[in-house]
Tab-separated table of C-alpha atoms and ligand atoms in Angstrom:
chain	number	residue	atom	x	y	z
A	1	UNK	CA	104.780	89.964	89.677
A	2	UNK	CA	105.443	86.459	90.998
A	3	UNK	CA	106.567	86.120	94.594
A	4	UNK	CA	108.534	83.569	96.607
A	5	UNK	CA	109.028	83.022	100.301
A	6	UNK	CA	112.196	84.670	101.653
A	7	UNK	CA	113.549	81.685	103.549
A	8	UNK	CA	111.390	79.238	105.472
A	9	UNK	CA	108.447	81.072	107.046
A	10	UNK	CA	109.614	84.449	105.720
A	11	UNK	CA	107.696	87.147	103.839
A	12	UNK	CA	106.630	86.708	100.237
A	13	UNK	CA	108.896	88.933	98.115
A	14	UNK	CA	108.898	89.708	94.398
A	15	UNK	CA	111.115	87.277	92.458
A	16	UNK	CA	112.752	90.238	90.729
A	17	UNK	CA	114.194	92.843	93.089
A	18	UNK	CA	115.853	96.213	92.528
A	19	UNK	CA	119.538	96.434	93.386
A	20	UNK	CA	120.355	100.010	94.321
A	21	UNK	CA	124.136	100.019	93.853
A	22	UNK	CA	123.978	101.730	90.414
A	23	UNK	CA	121.788	104.573	91.699
A	24	UNK	CA	124.508	105.319	94.245
A	25	UNK	CA	126.791	106.150	91.303
A	26	UNK	CA	129.147	103.177	91.533
A	27	UNK	CA	128.662	102.272	87.883
A	28	UNK	CA	128.874	105.851	86.641
A	29	UNK	CA	127.322	109.072	87.900
A	30	UNK	CA	123.542	109.261	87.551
A	31	UNK	CA	121.026	112.053	87.698
A	32	UNK	CA	119.126	111.878	91.014
A	33	UNK	CA	115.710	112.534	89.507
A	34	UNK	CA	116.245	109.653	87.052
A	35	UNK	CA	117.246	107.416	89.965
A	36	UNK	CA	114.121	108.340	91.906
A	37	UNK	CA	112.025	107.615	88.820
A	38	UNK	CA	113.784	104.229	88.499
A	39	UNK	CA	112.948	103.228	92.082
A	40	UNK	CA	109.346	104.326	91.728
A	41	UNK	CA	108.966	102.547	88.369
A	42	UNK	CA	110.133	99.349	90.047
A	43	UNK	CA	107.582	99.640	92.864
A	44	UNK	CA	104.773	100.770	90.539
A	45	UNK	CA	105.428	97.641	88.452
A	46	UNK	CA	105.176	95.234	91.380
A	47	UNK	CA	108.818	94.919	92.438
A	48	UNK	CA	108.726	94.890	96.218
A	49	UNK	CA	112.324	93.985	97.125
A	50	UNK	CA	114.807	96.875	97.313
A	51	UNK	CA	118.446	96.267	98.269
A	52	UNK	CA	121.037	98.846	99.227
A	53	UNK	CA	124.008	99.144	101.618
A	54	UNK	CA	125.877	101.514	103.890
A	55	UNK	CA	128.729	101.418	101.360
A	56	UNK	CA	126.668	102.265	98.253
A	57	UNK	CA	127.711	105.929	98.228
A	58	UNK	CA	124.564	108.105	97.809
A	59	UNK	CA	122.213	105.169	97.314
A	60	UNK	CA	120.519	105.188	100.727
A	61	UNK	CA	119.884	108.940	100.595
A	62	UNK	CA	118.451	108.777	97.093
A	63	UNK	CA	116.312	105.781	98.037
A	64	UNK	CA	115.073	107.716	101.074
A	65	UNK	CA	113.818	110.451	98.736
A	66	UNK	CA	112.223	107.932	96.362
A	67	UNK	CA	110.413	106.195	99.200
A	68	UNK	CA	108.454	109.282	100.275
A	69	UNK	CA	104.792	109.694	99.319
A	70	UNK	CA	103.754	106.226	100.444
A	71	UNK	CA	106.326	104.185	98.483
A	72	UNK	CA	108.055	102.896	101.632
A	73	UNK	CA	104.916	101.030	102.742
A	74	UNK	CA	104.793	99.190	99.418
A	75	UNK	CA	108.224	97.610	99.559
A	76	UNK	CA	110.469	95.206	101.455
A	77	UNK	CA	113.501	97.320	102.293
A	78	UNK	CA	116.946	95.818	102.835
A	79	UNK	CA	120.295	97.408	103.576
A	80	UNK	CA	123.653	96.231	104.919
A	81	UNK	CA	126.298	97.169	107.430
A	82	UNK	CA	129.434	97.443	105.300
A	83	UNK	CA	132.191	99.534	106.809
A	84	UNK	CA	132.973	97.909	110.126
A	85	UNK	CA	131.630	95.001	112.126
A	86	UNK	CA	132.284	95.775	115.775
A	87	UNK	CA	129.150	96.021	117.962
A	88	UNK	CA	129.528	99.823	118.031
A	89	UNK	CA	129.925	99.894	114.236
A	90	UNK	CA	126.755	97.847	113.749
A	91	UNK	CA	124.732	100.015	116.115
A	92	UNK	CA	125.934	103.287	114.530
A	93	UNK	CA	125.564	101.987	110.960
A	94	UNK	CA	121.984	100.949	111.627
A	95	UNK	CA	121.073	104.397	112.958
A	96	UNK	CA	122.852	106.100	110.028
A	97	UNK	CA	120.977	103.927	107.531
A	98	UNK	CA	117.596	104.597	109.131
A	99	UNK	CA	118.363	108.304	108.981
A	100	UNK	CA	119.578	108.240	105.350
A	101	UNK	CA	116.646	106.128	104.228
A	102	UNK	CA	114.299	108.273	106.315
A	103	UNK	CA	112.454	105.249	107.726
A	104	UNK	CA	111.744	103.985	111.260
A	105	UNK	CA	112.638	100.369	110.556
A	106	UNK	CA	114.083	98.063	107.919
A	107	UNK	CA	112.694	94.778	106.697
A	108	UNK	CA	116.121	93.151	106.382
A	109	UNK	CA	119.531	94.091	107.797
A	110	UNK	CA	122.510	92.211	106.368
A	111	UNK	CA	126.190	91.778	107.245
A	112	UNK	CA	127.801	92.809	103.935
A	113	UNK	CA	130.676	90.359	103.984
A	114	UNK	CA	132.700	88.053	106.160
A	115	UNK	CA	135.491	90.310	107.414
A	116	UNK	CA	136.261	88.753	110.686
A	117	UNK	CA	139.840	89.846	111.215
A	118	UNK	CA	139.286	92.266	114.080
A	119	UNK	CA	136.026	91.163	115.673
A	120	UNK	CA	134.801	87.649	116.191
A	121	UNK	CA	131.647	86.966	114.185
A	122	UNK	CA	130.008	86.182	117.519
A	123	UNK	CA	130.216	89.880	118.525
A	124	UNK	CA	128.915	91.059	115.138
A	125	UNK	CA	125.978	88.655	115.108
A	126	UNK	CA	125.039	89.452	118.703
A	127	UNK	CA	124.982	93.149	117.791
A	128	UNK	CA	122.789	92.276	114.797
A	129	UNK	CA	120.415	90.381	117.095
A	130	UNK	CA	120.273	93.410	119.376
A	131	UNK	CA	119.153	95.831	116.630
A	132	UNK	CA	116.508	93.287	115.679
A	133	UNK	CA	115.273	93.049	119.285
A	134	UNK	CA	115.062	96.854	119.347
A	135	UNK	CA	112.613	96.669	116.430
A	136	UNK	CA	114.942	98.412	113.987
A	137	UNK	CA	114.768	95.533	111.529
A	138	UNK	CA	112.300	92.703	111.056
A	139	UNK	CA	114.802	90.173	109.680
A	140	UNK	CA	118.560	89.603	109.668
A	141	UNK	CA	120.698	88.384	106.782
A	142	UNK	CA	124.278	87.824	105.658
A	143	UNK	CA	126.013	88.407	102.348
A	144	UNK	CA	129.008	86.778	100.661
A	145	UNK	CA	129.323	84.132	103.414
A	146	UNK	CA	130.137	80.568	102.414
A	147	UNK	CA	128.386	77.563	103.983
A	148	UNK	CA	130.915	77.155	106.804
A	149	UNK	CA	130.764	80.861	107.646
A	150	UNK	CA	126.960	80.798	107.602
A	151	UNK	CA	126.948	77.798	109.926
A	152	UNK	CA	129.180	79.636	112.420
A	153	UNK	CA	127.221	82.893	112.244
A	154	UNK	CA	123.845	81.156	112.505
A	155	UNK	CA	124.835	79.733	115.878
A	156	UNK	CA	125.043	83.259	117.330
A	157	UNK	CA	121.994	84.820	115.642
A	158	UNK	CA	119.636	82.955	113.311
A	159	UNK	CA	119.112	84.805	110.026
A	160	UNK	CA	116.609	84.629	107.214
A	161	UNK	CA	118.659	85.175	104.071
A	162	UNK	CA	121.988	85.021	102.340
A	163	UNK	CA	123.036	87.349	99.526
A	164	UNK	CA	125.654	85.689	97.312
A	165	UNK	CA	126.987	86.649	93.886
A	166	UNK	CA	125.159	84.384	91.455
A	167	UNK	CA	124.837	84.549	87.702
A	168	UNK	CA	125.619	82.474	84.603
A	169	UNK	CA	129.347	83.154	84.871
A	170	UNK	CA	129.761	83.164	88.687
A	171	UNK	CA	128.522	79.831	89.988
A	172	UNK	CA	130.759	78.965	92.961
A	173	UNK	CA	127.785	78.803	95.337
A	174	UNK	CA	126.322	75.836	93.469
A	175	UNK	CA	128.965	73.526	94.977
A	176	UNK	CA	127.805	73.751	98.631
A	177	UNK	CA	126.239	77.020	99.676
A	178	UNK	CA	122.847	76.723	97.970
A	179	UNK	CA	122.322	73.231	99.358
A	180	UNK	CA	123.289	74.433	102.839
A	181	UNK	CA	120.699	77.227	102.601
A	182	UNK	CA	118.014	74.841	101.403
A	183	UNK	CA	118.621	72.510	104.332
A	184	UNK	CA	118.574	75.358	106.811
A	185	UNK	CA	115.612	77.221	105.269
A	186	UNK	CA	117.705	80.304	104.445
A	187	UNK	CA	116.520	82.303	101.425
A	188	UNK	CA	118.962	83.408	98.715
A	189	UNK	CA	119.110	86.857	97.161
A	190	UNK	CA	121.188	86.564	93.978
A	191	UNK	CA	123.396	89.613	93.479
A	192	UNK	CA	125.089	90.793	90.258
A	193	UNK	CA	122.742	88.642	88.098
A	194	UNK	CA	123.758	90.452	84.914
A	195	UNK	CA	127.446	90.010	85.682
A	196	UNK	CA	127.487	93.802	86.152
A	197	UNK	CA	126.290	94.348	82.588
A	198	UNK	CA	128.365	91.682	80.847
A	199	UNK	CA	125.287	89.459	80.477
A	200	UNK	CA	123.184	92.172	78.839
A	201	UNK	CA	124.705	91.437	75.437
A	202	UNK	CA	124.991	95.144	74.672
A	203	UNK	CA	128.756	95.456	75.026
A	204	UNK	CA	131.272	94.698	72.288
A	205	UNK	CA	135.024	94.045	72.611
A	206	UNK	CA	137.016	97.247	72.942
A	207	UNK	CA	134.320	99.131	74.859
A	208	UNK	CA	135.945	101.545	77.302
A	209	UNK	CA	134.153	102.196	80.601
A	210	UNK	CA	134.262	105.669	82.139
A	211	UNK	CA	136.705	106.115	84.984
A	212	UNK	CA	133.836	106.758	87.466
A	213	UNK	CA	132.413	103.320	86.604
A	214	UNK	CA	133.762	100.452	88.749
A	215	UNK	CA	134.025	98.311	85.616
A	216	UNK	CA	136.939	100.430	84.394
A	217	UNK	CA	138.974	98.591	87.077
A	218	UNK	CA	137.690	95.042	86.573
A	219	UNK	CA	139.946	92.709	84.529
A	220	UNK	CA	136.838	91.008	83.125
A	221	UNK	CA	135.896	94.198	81.320
A	222	UNK	CA	139.264	94.705	79.614
A	223	UNK	CA	141.108	93.410	76.560
A	224	UNK	CA	141.134	89.803	75.458
A	225	UNK	CA	139.276	88.483	78.497
A	226	UNK	CA	136.422	90.927	77.866
A	227	UNK	CA	136.331	89.870	74.192
A	228	UNK	CA	136.068	86.208	75.220
A	229	UNK	CA	133.150	86.969	77.550
A	230	UNK	CA	131.437	88.971	74.791
A	231	UNK	CA	131.790	85.936	72.490
A	232	UNK	CA	130.181	83.679	75.084
A	233	UNK	CA	127.285	86.111	75.545
A	234	UNK	CA	126.739	86.238	71.752
A	235	UNK	CA	126.037	82.498	71.888
A	236	UNK	CA	123.706	82.844	74.880
A	237	UNK	CA	121.906	85.638	73.103
A	238	UNK	CA	120.896	83.213	70.340
A	239	UNK	CA	119.191	81.037	72.960
A	240	UNK	CA	117.376	84.098	74.307
A	241	UNK	CA	116.221	85.139	70.837
A	242	UNK	CA	114.812	81.657	70.137
A	243	UNK	CA	112.706	82.015	73.281
A	244	UNK	CA	111.558	85.545	72.431
A	245	UNK	CA	113.483	86.885	75.418
A	246	UNK	CA	116.158	89.543	75.646
A	247	UNK	CA	119.575	88.480	76.959
A	248	UNK	CA	118.861	90.443	80.159
A	249	UNK	CA	115.645	88.490	80.707
A	250	UNK	CA	117.340	85.160	80.022
A	251	UNK	CA	120.102	85.937	82.549
A	252	UNK	CA	117.557	86.764	85.271
A	253	UNK	CA	115.280	83.808	84.446
A	254	UNK	CA	118.307	81.501	84.568
A	255	UNK	CA	118.978	82.515	88.203
A	256	UNK	CA	115.316	81.981	89.046
A	257	UNK	CA	115.363	78.421	87.701
A	258	UNK	CA	116.973	77.472	91.025
A	259	UNK	CA	114.335	77.075	93.725
A	260	UNK	CA	116.827	78.052	96.456
A	261	UNK	CA	116.805	81.582	94.987
A	262	UNK	CA	114.043	83.702	96.530
A	263	UNK	CA	114.735	86.911	94.644
A	264	UNK	CA	117.147	88.128	91.967
A	265	UNK	CA	118.525	91.584	92.754
A	266	UNK	CA	118.973	93.385	89.455
A	267	UNK	CA	120.723	96.729	89.229
A	268	UNK	CA	119.060	99.376	87.070
A	269	UNK	CA	119.804	102.912	85.980
A	270	UNK	CA	116.485	103.878	84.371
A	271	UNK	CA	112.769	103.020	84.363
A	272	UNK	CA	113.234	101.403	80.926
A	273	UNK	CA	115.853	99.000	82.296
A	274	UNK	CA	113.530	98.052	85.156
A	275	UNK	CA	110.651	97.444	82.775
A	276	UNK	CA	112.761	94.974	80.808
A	277	UNK	CA	113.482	93.008	84.001
A	278	UNK	CA	109.789	92.372	84.624
A	279	UNK	CA	109.507	89.975	81.667
A	280	UNK	CA	112.003	87.624	83.305
A	281	UNK	CA	109.620	86.858	86.161
A	282	UNK	CA	107.215	85.200	83.738
A	283	UNK	CA	109.817	83.203	81.778
A	284	UNK	CA	109.992	79.527	82.689
A	285	UNK	CA	113.059	77.819	81.242
A	286	UNK	CA	112.526	74.213	80.133
A	287	UNK	CA	115.000	71.493	81.045
A	288	UNK	CA	116.090	71.366	77.400
A	289	UNK	CA	116.887	75.086	77.391
A	290	UNK	CA	118.754	74.828	80.690
A	291	UNK	CA	120.877	72.005	79.250
A	292	UNK	CA	121.609	74.001	76.113
A	293	UNK	CA	122.749	76.932	78.242
A	294	UNK	CA	124.832	74.538	80.337
A	295	UNK	CA	126.721	73.341	77.273
A	296	UNK	CA	127.495	76.926	76.216
A	297	UNK	CA	128.629	77.803	79.757
A	298	UNK	CA	131.220	75.005	79.630
A	299	UNK	CA	133.262	77.516	77.615
A	300	UNK	CA	133.080	80.253	80.277
A	301	UNK	CA	136.443	82.047	80.452
A	302	UNK	CA	138.008	81.570	83.937
A	303	UNK	CA	135.275	78.938	84.500
B	401	NAP	N1	126.339	91.913	98.546
B	401	NAP	C1	127.261	92.306	97.696
B	401	NAP	O1	128.468	92.233	97.955
B	401	NAP	C2	126.812	92.834	96.375
B	401	NAP	C3	127.736	93.018	95.332
B	401	NAP	C4	127.251	93.485	94.114
B	401	NAP	C5	125.901	93.761	93.955
B	401	NAP	N2	125.033	93.601	94.993
B	401	NAP	C6	123.574	93.882	94.875
B	401	NAP	O2	123.092	93.281	93.679
B	401	NAP	C7	122.540	94.286	92.843
B	401	NAP	C8	122.766	93.928	91.392
B	401	NAP	O3	124.154	93.941	91.077
B	401	NAP	P1	124.807	95.137	90.231
B	401	NAP	O4	123.850	96.275	90.193
B	401	NAP	O5	126.148	95.380	90.771
B	401	NAP	O6	125.001	94.462	88.797
B	401	NAP	P2	124.000	93.753	87.774
B	401	NAP	O7	122.614	93.733	88.270
B	401	NAP	O8	124.627	92.479	87.387
B	401	NAP	O9	124.110	94.758	86.531
B	401	NAP	C9	123.520	96.024	86.628
B	401	NAP	C10	123.907	96.872	85.432
B	401	NAP	O10	123.524	96.236	84.203
B	401	NAP	C11	123.056	97.212	83.285
B	401	NAP	N3	121.626	96.904	83.029
B	401	NAP	C12	120.667	96.626	83.953
B	401	NAP	N4	119.484	96.405	83.363
B	401	NAP	C13	119.683	96.533	82.053
B	401	NAP	C14	118.822	96.436	80.944
B	401	NAP	N5	117.520	96.150	81.076
B	401	NAP	N6	119.350	96.631	79.711
B	401	NAP	C15	120.657	96.913	79.566
B	401	NAP	N7	121.521	97.040	80.578
B	401	NAP	C16	121.038	96.849	81.829
B	401	NAP	C17	123.189	98.576	83.967
B	401	NAP	O11	124.481	99.154	83.696
B	401	NAP	P3	124.900	99.767	82.279
B	401	NAP	O12	123.622	100.232	81.599
B	401	NAP	O13	125.833	100.864	82.597
B	401	NAP	O14	125.590	98.629	81.606
B	401	NAP	C18	123.168	98.199	85.432
B	401	NAP	O15	123.809	99.145	86.235
B	401	NAP	C19	123.261	95.570	93.284
B	401	NAP	O16	122.633	96.729	92.801
B	401	NAP	C20	123.270	95.378	94.771
B	401	NAP	O17	122.001	95.667	95.320
B	401	NAP	C21	125.475	93.128	96.189
């Protein structure tokens, strides 16, 4: 598995990471033993980066079980504070996460999103710095912050990484945020790289998602808009086939073409899904292919 530096001077991490939101049940209920097998398949195949969050339902607890028997020592473990950002919230969330994950420290602790209505970011970041000083996490990170928000937060506690949404159909961060991170030496962890399944190419218009799957509530996965996305992905799938890649692999490799991306966090529900992700780490997209994809993406609905 190829690795990249997580921000300037940071650890080397696998370019493909495992996103642990699906194993928490947010995209449909999963069997716990299958989830544990998924996590272990990722680590056994050289994926070192694991990402979860306080808010990912049962994800931290299931990960904690998967990381027994020596698996914890083989990975770079990241979680997030999600439910409240006061200093007391940060402190309590950290201790809850360590307990759920059954570990004595994290590798990365991230602020899940910029929700600064009740507490100034200064107080949140200072609390983050405190849990780092206490040895509970090696690095700090933020998620879903834009460049201006990162600049403000960085002034109170320097952090190593940013975790933005980034995939072929969600590209807002290309305007400013990626360049900001490159200048500052902040690594990027691309989340939702498969557009939550849309970029797998396996869905057809009219597909109905179960009510326990978050996608049953997302406009993008309904009706005419969903059909238009499926049409776009059909065209991208032809590019993938010409390269001998699956659509899933093309979508991950496309994120990795950007050097500001340290690791692509891909959600998976089974060992077989994880195994498909591995091939993306080896795929190098030529400039010609990137341009071809660019011309197809000009027709992105809502783009
Ligand atoms: N910071 C944030 O606010 C934030 C937000 C979202 C996600 N994240 C992080 O980013 C990670 C990735 O995002 P995500 O899990 O939401 O979505 P994603 O990676 O874009 O899509 C994951 C889903 O795609 C399908 N899939 C995955 N591999 C596949 C394969 N090989 N073949 C066919 N289908 C496949 C699976 O669902 P189906 O099989 O049911 O289609 C899977 O649950 C998360 O797990 C989480 O760690 C962070």
